[in-house]
mmCIF file of C-alpha atoms and ligand atoms in Angstrom:
data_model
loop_
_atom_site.group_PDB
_atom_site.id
_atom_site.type_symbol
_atom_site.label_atom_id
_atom_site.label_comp_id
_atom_site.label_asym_id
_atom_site.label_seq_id
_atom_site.Cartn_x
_atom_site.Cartn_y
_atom_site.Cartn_z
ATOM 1 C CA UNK Z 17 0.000 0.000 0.000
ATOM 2 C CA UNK Z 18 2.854 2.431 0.295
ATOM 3 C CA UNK Z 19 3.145 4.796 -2.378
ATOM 4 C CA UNK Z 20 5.783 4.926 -4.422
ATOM 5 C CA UNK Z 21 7.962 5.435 -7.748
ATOM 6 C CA UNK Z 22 10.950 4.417 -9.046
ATOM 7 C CA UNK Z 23 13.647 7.607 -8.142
ATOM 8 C CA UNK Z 24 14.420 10.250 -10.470
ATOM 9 C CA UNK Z 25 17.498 8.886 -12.825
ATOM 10 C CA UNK Z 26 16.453 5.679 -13.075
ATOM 11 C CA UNK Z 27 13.741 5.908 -15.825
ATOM 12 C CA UNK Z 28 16.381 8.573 -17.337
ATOM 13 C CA UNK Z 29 18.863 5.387 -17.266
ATOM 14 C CA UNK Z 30 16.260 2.977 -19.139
ATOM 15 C CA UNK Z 31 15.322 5.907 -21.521
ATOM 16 C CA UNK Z 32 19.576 6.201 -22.165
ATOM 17 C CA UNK Z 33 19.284 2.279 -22.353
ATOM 18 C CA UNK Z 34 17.094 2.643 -25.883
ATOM 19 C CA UNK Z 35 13.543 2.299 -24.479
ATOM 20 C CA UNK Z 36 11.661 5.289 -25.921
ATOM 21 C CA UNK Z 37 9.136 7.090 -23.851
ATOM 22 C CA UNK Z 38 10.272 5.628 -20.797
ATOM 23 C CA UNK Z 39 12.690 8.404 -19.093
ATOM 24 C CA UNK Z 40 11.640 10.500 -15.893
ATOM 25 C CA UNK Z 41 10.023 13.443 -17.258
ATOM 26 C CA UNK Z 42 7.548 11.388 -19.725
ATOM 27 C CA UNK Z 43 7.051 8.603 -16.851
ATOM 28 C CA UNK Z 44 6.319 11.170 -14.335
ATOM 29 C CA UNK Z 45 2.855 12.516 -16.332
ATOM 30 C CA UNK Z 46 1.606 8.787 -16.549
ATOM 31 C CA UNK Z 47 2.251 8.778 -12.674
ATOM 32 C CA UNK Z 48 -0.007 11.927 -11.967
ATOM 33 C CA UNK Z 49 -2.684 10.678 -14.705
ATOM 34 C CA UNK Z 50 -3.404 7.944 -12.384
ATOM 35 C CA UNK Z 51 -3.439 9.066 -9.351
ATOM 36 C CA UNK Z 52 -6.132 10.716 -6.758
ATOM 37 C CA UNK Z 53 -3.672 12.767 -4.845
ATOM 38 C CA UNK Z 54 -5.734 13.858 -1.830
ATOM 39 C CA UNK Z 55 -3.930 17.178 -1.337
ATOM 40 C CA UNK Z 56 -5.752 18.106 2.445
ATOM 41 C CA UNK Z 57 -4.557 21.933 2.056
ATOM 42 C CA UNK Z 58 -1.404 21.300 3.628
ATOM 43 C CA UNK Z 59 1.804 22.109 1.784
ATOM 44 C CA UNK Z 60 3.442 19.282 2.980
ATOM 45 C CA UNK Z 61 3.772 17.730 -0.475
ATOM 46 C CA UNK Z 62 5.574 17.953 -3.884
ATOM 47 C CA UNK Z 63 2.745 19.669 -5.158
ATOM 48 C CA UNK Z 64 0.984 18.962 -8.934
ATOM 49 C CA UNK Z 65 4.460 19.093 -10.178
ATOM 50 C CA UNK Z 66 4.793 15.470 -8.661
ATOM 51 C CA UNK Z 67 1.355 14.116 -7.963
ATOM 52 C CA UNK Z 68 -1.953 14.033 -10.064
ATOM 53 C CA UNK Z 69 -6.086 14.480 -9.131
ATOM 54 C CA UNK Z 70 -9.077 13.009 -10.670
ATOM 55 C CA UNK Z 71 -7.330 9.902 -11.540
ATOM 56 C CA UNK Z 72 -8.278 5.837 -10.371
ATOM 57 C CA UNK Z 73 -5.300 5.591 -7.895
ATOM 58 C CA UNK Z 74 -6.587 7.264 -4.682
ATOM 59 C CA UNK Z 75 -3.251 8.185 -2.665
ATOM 60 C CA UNK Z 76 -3.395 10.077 0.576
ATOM 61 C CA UNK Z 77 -0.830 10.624 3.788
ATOM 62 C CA UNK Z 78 -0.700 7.995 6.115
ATOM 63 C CA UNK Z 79 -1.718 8.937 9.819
ATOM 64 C CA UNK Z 80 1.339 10.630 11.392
ATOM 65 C CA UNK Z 81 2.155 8.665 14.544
ATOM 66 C CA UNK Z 82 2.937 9.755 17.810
ATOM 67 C CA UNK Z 83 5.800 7.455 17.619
ATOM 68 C CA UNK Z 84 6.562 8.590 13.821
ATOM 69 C CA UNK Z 85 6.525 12.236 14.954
ATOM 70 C CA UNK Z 86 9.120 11.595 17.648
ATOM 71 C CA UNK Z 87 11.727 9.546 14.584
ATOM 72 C CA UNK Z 88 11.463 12.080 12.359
ATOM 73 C CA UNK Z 89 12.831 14.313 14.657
ATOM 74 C CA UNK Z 90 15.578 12.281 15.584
ATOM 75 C CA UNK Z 91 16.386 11.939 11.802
ATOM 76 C CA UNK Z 92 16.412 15.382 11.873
ATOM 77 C CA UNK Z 93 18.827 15.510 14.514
ATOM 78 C CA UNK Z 94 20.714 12.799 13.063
ATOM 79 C CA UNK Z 95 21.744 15.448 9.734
ATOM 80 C CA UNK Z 96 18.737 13.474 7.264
ATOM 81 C CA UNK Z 97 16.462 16.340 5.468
ATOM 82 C CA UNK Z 98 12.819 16.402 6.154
ATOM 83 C CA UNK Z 99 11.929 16.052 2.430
ATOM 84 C CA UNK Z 100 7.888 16.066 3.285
ATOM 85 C CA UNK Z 101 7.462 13.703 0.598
ATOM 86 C CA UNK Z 102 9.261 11.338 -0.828
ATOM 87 C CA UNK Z 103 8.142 11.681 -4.329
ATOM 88 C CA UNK Z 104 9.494 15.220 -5.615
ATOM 89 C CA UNK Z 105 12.606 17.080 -7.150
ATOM 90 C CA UNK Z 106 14.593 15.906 -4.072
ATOM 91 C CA UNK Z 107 15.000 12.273 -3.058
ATOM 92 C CA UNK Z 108 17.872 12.719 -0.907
ATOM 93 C CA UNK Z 109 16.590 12.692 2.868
ATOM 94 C CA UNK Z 110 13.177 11.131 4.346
ATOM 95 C CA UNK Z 111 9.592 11.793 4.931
ATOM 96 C CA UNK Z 112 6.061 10.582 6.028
ATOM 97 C CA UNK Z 113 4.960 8.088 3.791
ATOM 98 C CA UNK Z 114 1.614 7.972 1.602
ATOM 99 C CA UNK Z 115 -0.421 4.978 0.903
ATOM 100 C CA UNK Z 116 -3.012 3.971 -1.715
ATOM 101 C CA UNK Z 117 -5.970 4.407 0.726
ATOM 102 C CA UNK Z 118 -9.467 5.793 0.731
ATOM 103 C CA UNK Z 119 -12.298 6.118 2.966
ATOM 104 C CA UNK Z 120 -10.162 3.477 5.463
ATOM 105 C CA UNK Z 121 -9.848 0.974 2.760
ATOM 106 C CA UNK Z 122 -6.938 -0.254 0.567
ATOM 107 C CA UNK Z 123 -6.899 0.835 -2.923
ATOM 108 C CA UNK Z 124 -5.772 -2.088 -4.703
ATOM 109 C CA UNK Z 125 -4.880 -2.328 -8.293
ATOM 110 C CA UNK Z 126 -7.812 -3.703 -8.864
ATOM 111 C CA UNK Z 127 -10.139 -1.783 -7.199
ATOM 112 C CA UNK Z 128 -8.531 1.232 -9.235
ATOM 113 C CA UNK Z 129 -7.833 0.295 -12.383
ATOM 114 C CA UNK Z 130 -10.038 -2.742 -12.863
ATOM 115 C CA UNK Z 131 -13.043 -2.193 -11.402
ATOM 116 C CA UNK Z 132 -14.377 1.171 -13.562
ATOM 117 C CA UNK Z 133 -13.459 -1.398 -16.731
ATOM 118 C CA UNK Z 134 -16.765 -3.758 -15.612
ATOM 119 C CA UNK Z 135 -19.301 -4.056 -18.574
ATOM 120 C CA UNK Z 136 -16.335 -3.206 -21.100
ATOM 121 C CA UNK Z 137 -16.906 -4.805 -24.706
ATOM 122 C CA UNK Z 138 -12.918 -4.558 -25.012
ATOM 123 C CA UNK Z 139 -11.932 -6.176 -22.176
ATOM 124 C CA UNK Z 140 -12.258 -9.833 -21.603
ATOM 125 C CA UNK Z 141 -10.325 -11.644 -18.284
ATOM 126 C CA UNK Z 142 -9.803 -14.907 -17.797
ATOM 127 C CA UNK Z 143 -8.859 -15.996 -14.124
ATOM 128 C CA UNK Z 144 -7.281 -18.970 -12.908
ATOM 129 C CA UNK Z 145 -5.449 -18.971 -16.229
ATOM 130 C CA UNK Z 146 -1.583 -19.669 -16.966
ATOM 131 C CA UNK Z 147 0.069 -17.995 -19.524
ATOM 132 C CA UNK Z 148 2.190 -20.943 -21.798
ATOM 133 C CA UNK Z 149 4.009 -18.809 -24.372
ATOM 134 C CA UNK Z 150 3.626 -16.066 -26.689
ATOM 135 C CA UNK Z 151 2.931 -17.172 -30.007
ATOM 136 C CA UNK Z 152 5.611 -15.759 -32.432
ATOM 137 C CA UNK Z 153 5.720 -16.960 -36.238
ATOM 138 C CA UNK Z 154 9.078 -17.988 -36.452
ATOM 139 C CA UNK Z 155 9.886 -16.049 -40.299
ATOM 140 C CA UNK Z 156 8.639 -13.039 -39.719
ATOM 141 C CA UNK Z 157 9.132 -12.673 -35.681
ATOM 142 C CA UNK Z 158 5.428 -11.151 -35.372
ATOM 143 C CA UNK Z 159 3.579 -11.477 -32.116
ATOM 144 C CA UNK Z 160 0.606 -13.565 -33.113
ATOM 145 C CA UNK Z 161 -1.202 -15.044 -30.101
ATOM 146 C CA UNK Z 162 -0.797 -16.057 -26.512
ATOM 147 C CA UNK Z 163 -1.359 -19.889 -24.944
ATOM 148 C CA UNK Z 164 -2.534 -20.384 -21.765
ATOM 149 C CA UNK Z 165 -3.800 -23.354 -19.928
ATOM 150 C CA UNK Z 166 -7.208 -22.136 -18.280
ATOM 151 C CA UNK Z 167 -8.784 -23.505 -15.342
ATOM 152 C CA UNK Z 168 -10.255 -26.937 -16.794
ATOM 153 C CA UNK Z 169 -6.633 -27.526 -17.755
ATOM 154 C CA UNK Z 170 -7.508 -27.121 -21.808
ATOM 155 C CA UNK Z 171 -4.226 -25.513 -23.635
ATOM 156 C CA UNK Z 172 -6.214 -22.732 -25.102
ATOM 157 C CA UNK Z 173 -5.229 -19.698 -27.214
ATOM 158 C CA UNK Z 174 -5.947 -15.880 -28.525
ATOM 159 C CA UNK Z 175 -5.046 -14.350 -31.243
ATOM 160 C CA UNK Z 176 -3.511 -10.586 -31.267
ATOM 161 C CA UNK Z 177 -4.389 -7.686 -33.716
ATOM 162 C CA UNK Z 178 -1.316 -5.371 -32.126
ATOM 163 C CA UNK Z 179 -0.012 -5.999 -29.239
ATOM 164 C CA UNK Z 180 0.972 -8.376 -26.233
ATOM 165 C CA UNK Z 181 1.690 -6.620 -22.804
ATOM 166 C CA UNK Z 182 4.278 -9.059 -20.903
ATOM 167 C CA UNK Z 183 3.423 -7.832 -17.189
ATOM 168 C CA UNK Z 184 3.924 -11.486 -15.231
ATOM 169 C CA UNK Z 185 6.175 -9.912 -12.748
ATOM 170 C CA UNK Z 186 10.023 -9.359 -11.845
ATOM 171 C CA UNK Z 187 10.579 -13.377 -12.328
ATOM 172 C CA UNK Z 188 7.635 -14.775 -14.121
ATOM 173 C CA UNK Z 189 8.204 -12.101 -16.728
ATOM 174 C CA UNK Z 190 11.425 -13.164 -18.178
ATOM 175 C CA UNK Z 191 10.361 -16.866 -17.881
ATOM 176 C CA UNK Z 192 7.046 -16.405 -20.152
ATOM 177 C CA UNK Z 193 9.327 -14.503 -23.068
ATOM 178 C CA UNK Z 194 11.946 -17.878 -22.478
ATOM 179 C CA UNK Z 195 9.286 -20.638 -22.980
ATOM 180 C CA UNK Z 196 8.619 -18.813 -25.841
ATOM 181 C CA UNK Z 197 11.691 -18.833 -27.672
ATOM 182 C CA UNK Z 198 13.085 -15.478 -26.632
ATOM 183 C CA UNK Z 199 16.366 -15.781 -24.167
ATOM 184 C CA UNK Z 200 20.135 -16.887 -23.851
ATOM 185 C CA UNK Z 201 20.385 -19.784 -26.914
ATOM 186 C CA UNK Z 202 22.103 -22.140 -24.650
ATOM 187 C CA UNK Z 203 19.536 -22.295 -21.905
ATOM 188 C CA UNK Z 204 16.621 -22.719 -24.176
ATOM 189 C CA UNK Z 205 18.737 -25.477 -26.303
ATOM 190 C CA UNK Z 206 19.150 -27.148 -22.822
ATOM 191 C CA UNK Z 207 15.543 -26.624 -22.486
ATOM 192 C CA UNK Z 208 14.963 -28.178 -25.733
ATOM 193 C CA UNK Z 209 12.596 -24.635 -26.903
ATOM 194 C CA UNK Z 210 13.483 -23.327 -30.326
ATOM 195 C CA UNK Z 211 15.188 -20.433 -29.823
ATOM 196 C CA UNK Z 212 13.477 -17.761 -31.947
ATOM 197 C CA UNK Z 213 15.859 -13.895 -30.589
ATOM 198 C CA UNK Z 214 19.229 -14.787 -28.470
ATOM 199 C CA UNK Z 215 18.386 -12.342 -25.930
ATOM 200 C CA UNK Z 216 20.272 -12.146 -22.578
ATOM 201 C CA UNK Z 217 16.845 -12.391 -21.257
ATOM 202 C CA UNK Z 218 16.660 -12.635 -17.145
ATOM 203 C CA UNK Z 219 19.847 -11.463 -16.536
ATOM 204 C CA UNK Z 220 19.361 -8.257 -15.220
ATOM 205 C CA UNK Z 221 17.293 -9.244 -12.023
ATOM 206 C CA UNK Z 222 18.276 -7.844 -9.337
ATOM 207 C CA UNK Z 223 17.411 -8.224 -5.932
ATOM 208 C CA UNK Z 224 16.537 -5.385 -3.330
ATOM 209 C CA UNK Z 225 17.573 -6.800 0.509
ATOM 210 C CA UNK Z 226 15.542 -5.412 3.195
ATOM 211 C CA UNK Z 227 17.523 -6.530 6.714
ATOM 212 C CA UNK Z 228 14.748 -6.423 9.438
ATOM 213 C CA UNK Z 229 17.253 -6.761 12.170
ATOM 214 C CA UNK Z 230 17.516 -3.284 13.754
ATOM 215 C CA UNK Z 231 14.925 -3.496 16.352
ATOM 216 C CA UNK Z 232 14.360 -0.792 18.436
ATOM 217 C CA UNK Z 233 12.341 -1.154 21.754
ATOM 218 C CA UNK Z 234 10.884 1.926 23.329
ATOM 219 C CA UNK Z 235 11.780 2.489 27.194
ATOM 220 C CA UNK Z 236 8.772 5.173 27.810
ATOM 221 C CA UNK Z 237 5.464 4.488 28.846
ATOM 222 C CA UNK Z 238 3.300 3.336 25.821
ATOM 223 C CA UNK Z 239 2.067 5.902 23.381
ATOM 224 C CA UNK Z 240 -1.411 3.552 22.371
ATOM 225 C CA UNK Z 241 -1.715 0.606 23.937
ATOM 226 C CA UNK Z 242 -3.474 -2.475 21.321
ATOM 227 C CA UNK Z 243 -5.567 -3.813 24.181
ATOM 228 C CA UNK Z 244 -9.170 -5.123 24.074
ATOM 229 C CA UNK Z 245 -10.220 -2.011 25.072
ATOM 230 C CA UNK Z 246 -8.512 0.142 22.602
ATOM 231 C CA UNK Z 247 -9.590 -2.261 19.968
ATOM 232 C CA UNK Z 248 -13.471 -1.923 20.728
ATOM 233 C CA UNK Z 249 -12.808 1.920 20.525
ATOM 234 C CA UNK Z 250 -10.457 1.700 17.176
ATOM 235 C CA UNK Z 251 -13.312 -1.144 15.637
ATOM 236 C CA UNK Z 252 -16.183 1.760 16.641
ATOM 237 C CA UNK Z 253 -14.424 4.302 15.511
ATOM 238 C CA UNK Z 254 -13.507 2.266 12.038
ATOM 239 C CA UNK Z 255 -17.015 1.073 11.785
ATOM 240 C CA UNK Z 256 -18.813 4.643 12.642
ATOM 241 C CA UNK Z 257 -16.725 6.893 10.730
ATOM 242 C CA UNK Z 258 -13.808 4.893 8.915
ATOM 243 C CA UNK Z 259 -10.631 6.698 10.579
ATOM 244 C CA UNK Z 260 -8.876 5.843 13.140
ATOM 245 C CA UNK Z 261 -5.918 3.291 13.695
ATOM 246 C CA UNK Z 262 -7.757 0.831 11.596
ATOM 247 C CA UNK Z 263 -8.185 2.791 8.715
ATOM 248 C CA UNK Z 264 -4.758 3.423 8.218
ATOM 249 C CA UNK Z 265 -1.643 1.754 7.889
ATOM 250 C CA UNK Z 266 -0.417 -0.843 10.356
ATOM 251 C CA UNK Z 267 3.135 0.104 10.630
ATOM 252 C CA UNK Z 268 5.558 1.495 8.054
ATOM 253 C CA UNK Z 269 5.266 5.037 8.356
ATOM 254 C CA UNK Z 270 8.591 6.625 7.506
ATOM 255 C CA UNK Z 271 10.757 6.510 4.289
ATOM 256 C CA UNK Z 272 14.075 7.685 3.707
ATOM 257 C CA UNK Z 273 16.155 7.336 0.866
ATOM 258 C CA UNK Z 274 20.095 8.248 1.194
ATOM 259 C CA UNK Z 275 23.363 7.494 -0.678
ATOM 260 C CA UNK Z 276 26.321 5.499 0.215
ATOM 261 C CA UNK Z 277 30.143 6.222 -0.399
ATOM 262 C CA UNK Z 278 29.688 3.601 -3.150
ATOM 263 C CA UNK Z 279 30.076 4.757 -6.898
ATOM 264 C CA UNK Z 280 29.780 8.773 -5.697
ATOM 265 C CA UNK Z 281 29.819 9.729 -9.480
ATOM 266 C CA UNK Z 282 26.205 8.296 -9.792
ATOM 267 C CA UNK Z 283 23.667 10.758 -8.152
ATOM 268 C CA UNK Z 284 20.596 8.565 -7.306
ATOM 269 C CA UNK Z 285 20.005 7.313 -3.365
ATOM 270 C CA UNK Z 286 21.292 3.829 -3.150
ATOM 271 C CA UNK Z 287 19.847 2.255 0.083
ATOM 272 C CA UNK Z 288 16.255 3.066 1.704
ATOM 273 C CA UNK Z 289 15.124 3.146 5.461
ATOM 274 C CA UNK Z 290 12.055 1.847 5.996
ATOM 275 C CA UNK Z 291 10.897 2.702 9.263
ATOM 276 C CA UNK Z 292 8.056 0.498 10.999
ATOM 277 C CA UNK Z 293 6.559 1.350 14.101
ATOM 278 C CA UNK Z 294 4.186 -1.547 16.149
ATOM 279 C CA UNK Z 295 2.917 0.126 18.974
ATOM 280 C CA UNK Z 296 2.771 -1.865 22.933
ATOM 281 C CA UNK Z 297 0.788 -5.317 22.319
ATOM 282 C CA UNK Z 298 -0.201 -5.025 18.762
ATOM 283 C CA UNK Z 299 0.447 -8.934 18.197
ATOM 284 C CA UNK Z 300 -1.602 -9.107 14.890
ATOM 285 C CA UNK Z 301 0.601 -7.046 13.228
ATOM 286 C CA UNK Z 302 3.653 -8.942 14.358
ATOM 287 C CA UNK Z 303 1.736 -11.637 12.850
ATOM 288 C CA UNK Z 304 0.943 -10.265 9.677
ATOM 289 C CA UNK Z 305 4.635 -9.306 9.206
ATOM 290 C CA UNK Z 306 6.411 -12.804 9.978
ATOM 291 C CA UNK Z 307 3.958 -13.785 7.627
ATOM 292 C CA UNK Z 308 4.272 -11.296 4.877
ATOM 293 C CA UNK Z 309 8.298 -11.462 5.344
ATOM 294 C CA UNK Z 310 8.519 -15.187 5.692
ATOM 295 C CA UNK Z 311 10.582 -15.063 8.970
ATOM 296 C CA UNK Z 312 10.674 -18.232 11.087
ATOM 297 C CA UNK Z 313 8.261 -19.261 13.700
ATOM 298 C CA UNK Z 314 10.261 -18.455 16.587
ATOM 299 C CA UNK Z 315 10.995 -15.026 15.090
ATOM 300 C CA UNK Z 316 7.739 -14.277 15.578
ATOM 301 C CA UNK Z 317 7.275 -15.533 18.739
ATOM 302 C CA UNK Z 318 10.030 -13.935 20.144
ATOM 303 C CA UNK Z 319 9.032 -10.228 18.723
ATOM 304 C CA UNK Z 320 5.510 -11.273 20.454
ATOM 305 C CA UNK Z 321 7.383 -11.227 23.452
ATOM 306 C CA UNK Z 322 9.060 -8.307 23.437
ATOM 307 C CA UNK Z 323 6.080 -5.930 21.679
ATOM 308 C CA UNK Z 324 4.016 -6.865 24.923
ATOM 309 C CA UNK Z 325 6.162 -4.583 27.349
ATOM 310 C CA UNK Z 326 6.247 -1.660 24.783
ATOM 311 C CA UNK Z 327 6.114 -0.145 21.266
ATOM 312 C CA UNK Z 328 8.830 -1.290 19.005
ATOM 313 C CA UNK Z 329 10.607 0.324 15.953
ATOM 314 C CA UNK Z 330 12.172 -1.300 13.177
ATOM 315 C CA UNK Z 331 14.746 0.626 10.884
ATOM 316 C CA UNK Z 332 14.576 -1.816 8.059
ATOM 317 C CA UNK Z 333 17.817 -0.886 5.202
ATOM 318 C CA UNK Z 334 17.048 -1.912 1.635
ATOM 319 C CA UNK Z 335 20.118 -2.353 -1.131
ATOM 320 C CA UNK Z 336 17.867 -0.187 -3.932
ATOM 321 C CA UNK Z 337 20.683 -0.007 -6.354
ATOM 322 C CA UNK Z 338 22.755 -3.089 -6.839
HETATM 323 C C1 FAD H 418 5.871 -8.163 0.851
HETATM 324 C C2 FAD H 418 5.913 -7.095 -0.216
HETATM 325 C C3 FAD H 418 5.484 -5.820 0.101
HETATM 326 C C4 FAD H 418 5.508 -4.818 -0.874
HETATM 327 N N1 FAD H 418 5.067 -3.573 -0.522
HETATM 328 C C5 FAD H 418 5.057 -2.589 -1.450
HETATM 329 C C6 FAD H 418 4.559 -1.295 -1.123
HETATM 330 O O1 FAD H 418 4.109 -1.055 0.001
HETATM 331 N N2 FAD H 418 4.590 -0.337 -2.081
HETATM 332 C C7 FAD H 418 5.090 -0.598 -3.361
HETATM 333 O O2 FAD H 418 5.081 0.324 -4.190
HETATM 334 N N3 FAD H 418 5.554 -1.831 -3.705
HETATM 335 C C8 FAD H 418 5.540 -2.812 -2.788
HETATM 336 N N4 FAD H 418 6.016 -4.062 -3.123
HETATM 337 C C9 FAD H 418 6.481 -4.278 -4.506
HETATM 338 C C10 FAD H 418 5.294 -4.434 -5.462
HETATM 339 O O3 FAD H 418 4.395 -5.386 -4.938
HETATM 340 C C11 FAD H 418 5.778 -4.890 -6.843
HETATM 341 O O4 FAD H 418 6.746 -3.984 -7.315
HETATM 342 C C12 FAD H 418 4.616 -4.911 -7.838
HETATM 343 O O5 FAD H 418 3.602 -5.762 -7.388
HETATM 344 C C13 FAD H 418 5.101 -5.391 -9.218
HETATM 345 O O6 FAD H 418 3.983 -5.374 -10.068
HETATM 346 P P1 FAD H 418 3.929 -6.192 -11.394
HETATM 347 O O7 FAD H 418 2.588 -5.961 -12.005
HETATM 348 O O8 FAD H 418 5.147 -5.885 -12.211
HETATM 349 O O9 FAD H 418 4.074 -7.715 -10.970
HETATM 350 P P2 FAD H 418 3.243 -8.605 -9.952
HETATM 351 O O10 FAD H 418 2.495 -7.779 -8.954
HETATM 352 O O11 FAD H 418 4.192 -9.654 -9.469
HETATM 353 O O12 FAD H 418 2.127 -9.249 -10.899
HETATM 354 C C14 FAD H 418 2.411 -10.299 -11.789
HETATM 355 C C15 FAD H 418 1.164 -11.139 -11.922
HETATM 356 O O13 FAD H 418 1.332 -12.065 -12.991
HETATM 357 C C16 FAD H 418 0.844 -13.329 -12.591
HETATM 358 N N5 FAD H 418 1.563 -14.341 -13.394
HETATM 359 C C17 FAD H 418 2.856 -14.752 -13.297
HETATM 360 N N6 FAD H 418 3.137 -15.670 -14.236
HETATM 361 C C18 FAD H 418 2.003 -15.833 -14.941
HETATM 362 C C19 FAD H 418 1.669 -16.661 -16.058
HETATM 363 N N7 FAD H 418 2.541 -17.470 -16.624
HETATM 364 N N8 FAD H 418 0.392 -16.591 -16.514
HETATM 365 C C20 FAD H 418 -0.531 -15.782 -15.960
HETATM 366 N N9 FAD H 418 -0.268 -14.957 -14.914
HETATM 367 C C21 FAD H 418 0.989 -14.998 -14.426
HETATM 368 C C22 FAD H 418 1.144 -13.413 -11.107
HETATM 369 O O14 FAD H 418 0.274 -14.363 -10.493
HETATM 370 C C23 FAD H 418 0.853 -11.982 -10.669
HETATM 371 O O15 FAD H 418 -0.503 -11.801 -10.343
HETATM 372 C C24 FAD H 418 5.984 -5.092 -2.169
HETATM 373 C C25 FAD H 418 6.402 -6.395 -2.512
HETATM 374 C C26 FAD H 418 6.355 -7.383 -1.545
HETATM 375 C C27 FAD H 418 6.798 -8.769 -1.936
#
C-alpha cells in the first residue's frame, strides 16, 4: 500500500538504455494521470508538479504517529532532510509516507484500475489462467497469439491484432518470453525450446535486501496501547466513521532514501530506510509481518514477546541499487 515510484534517474537510465518514452520526465505525467492525490490543504507535499487528481489511484498521507513524529525528529537531529514527501525534485533525505488508501480501505490495483473497466466490450479476463508462451511466427518474428492453460486444464489460445503486454512480474516475466523462444540460446537449447531472438533475457534481475534486524524497543510508557479495550474503541471508531488506527496503515510510516560512499559519481540514493513502528501489544501485526516477510516461527514468537512490554521500531535498510 505504500506509495511509491521508481527515483528520479532511473527511468532517465532505461530511456539512455534505448527504451523510448520511458525516461523521468515522460514517466512522471503517466504517474499523476493515475493518481487521486488527496492534497488536504497542507503544503506538505511535492505539489501537482509530482502528484496528479481526478485519476483511479486514490493516494493520501498515512496517519502521522505519535511514535513517527518523535523519529522524524531524531532523523532530523541525526543530519537526514525532512523532504515532506518522498516523491518530488529531491529524493535525498526522508519523509512521512503515503499509501493507496481511501475512505479506510486499501486501494488495490484492482479496485482502481479494474473495477471502472466492468461491462467493457474490449476487455475480456480470464482468471485462474496460466500464460504458456507467446505465439511468435518464427519467419517473420510477429507477435501472433498467446497460450494459456485455463482452469479446466484445456491448452487454449488468442489471437492478437497489435499488441501483447508481458506484465507477469520481476521473475515470471522473463520466464514467459523464455518458454517462448526469446532468451540466452544455450539455456533454451538445454531446455529443448526453439530459440526464436538470443536475448540475454533474465539477466538483469536484481534483488533489493531489506535486513529487518535493527529493532528498536521503546523504554517510555506506551504511546497507544493495542488492548481489548482500545480495539473496541479503534473497531467503533472504524465502523462509525472509517478513521482511526484501523483505517490506516499498520506500521511502516517513515521513508528515507540516502546514498552510500559507493560509486559517488552516480547521483541517485542507493539504500532506503524503511521505518516500521508496532505500537505496545499489537500482536496481529507482528503476525501479519512474519507472515508477509517469511521469517521463522520463533521469530515471531520472540518479537511477540518483546512488543508486549512496549512499542517497538524497526529501521529496516534496503540495497535499492545493486
Ligand atoms: C511483501 C511485499 C510488500 C511490498 N510492498 C510494497 C509497497 O508497500 N509499495 C510498493 O510500491 N511496492 C511494494 N512491493 C512491490 C510491489 O508489490 C511490486 O513492485 C509490484 O507488485 C510489481 O507489479 P507487477 O505488475 O510488475 O508484478 P506482480 O504484482 O508480481 O504481478 C504479476 C502477476 O502475474 C501473474 N503471473 C505470473 N506468471 C504468470 C503466467 N505465466 N500466466 C498468468 N499470470 C501470471 C502473477 O500471479 C501476478 O498476479 C511489495 C512487494 C512485496 C513482496
Amino acid at each position: 500500500m505504500l506509495y511509491f515510484r521508481g527515483v528520479t534517474g532511473d527511468f532517465d537510465n532505461w530511456a539512455k538504455a534505448g527504451n523510448e518514452g520511458w525516461s523521468d520526465k515522460e514517466v512522471l505525467e503517466f504517474f499523476k494521470k493515475s493518481e487521486d492525490f488527496k492534497f488536504e490543504g497542507d503544503e506538505e507535499n511535492a505539489g501537482p508538479d509530482y502528484h496528479g487528481t481526478g485519476g483511479p489511484l486514490k493516494v493520501q498521507r498515512l496517519q502521522k504517529l505519535d511514535l513517527a513524529l518523535k523519529l522524524a525528529e531524531a532523523l532530523k537531529e541525526a543530519g537526514y532532510k525532512d523532504l515532506n514527501d518522498i516523491i518530488g525534485p529531491d529524493q535525498h533525505g526522508f519523509a512521512h509516507l503515503h499509501a493507496t488508501i481511501t475512505n479506510g480501505s486499501r486501494c488495490s490495483s484492482a479496485t482502481a484500475f479494474l473495477a471502472g473497466t466492468r461491462g467493457r466490450k474490449n476487455l475480456h479476463v480470464v482468471k485462474n489462467s496460466q500464460v504458456t508462451k507467446i505465439i511468435i511466427d518464427h519467419q517473420s518474428k510477429e507477435v501472433k497469439g498467446v497460450e494459456f492453460v485455463s482452469a479446466d486444464g484445456r491448452i487454449r489460445s488468442v489471437k492478437v491484432r497489435k499488441e501483447v503486454i508481458v506484465s507477469a512480474g520481476a521473475i515470471n516475466s522473463p520466464q514467459v518470453l523464455m518458454l517462448s523462444g526469446i532468451g540466452p540460446q544455450h539455456h533454451l537449447t538445454d531446455l529443448g525450446i526453439e530459440t526464436i531472438k538470443d536475448l540475454k533475457v533474465g539477466e538483469n534481475l536484481h534483488d533489493h535486501f531489506l535486513f529487518l534486524g535493527f529493532i528498536y524497543t521503546v523504554n517510555k510508557s506506551h504511546t497507544i496501547q493495542a488492548t481489548l479495550s482500545h480495539i473496541l474503541d479503534d473497531s467503533y471508531e472504524y465502523l462509525t466513521r472509517r478513521t482511526g488506527r484501523f483505517a490506516t496503515h499498520n506500521g511502516f510510516s517513515i521513508g528515507a532514501y540516502f546514498k552510500t560512499k559507493l560509486e559517488p559519481e552516480d547521483s541517485r540514493p542507493d539504500m532506503m530506510f524503511l521505518i516500521l513502528c508496532i505500537l505496545a501489544n499489537d500482536t496481529s501485526t507482528v503476525d501479519l509481518f512474519t507472515a508477509r516477510f517469511g521469517l521463522e516461527h520463533e521469530t515471531g514468537v520472540s518479537l511477540k514477546q518483546i512488543i508486549r512490554d512496549g512499542d517497538v521500531i524497526f529501521i529496516a535498510p534496503m540495497v535499492s541499487q545493486t
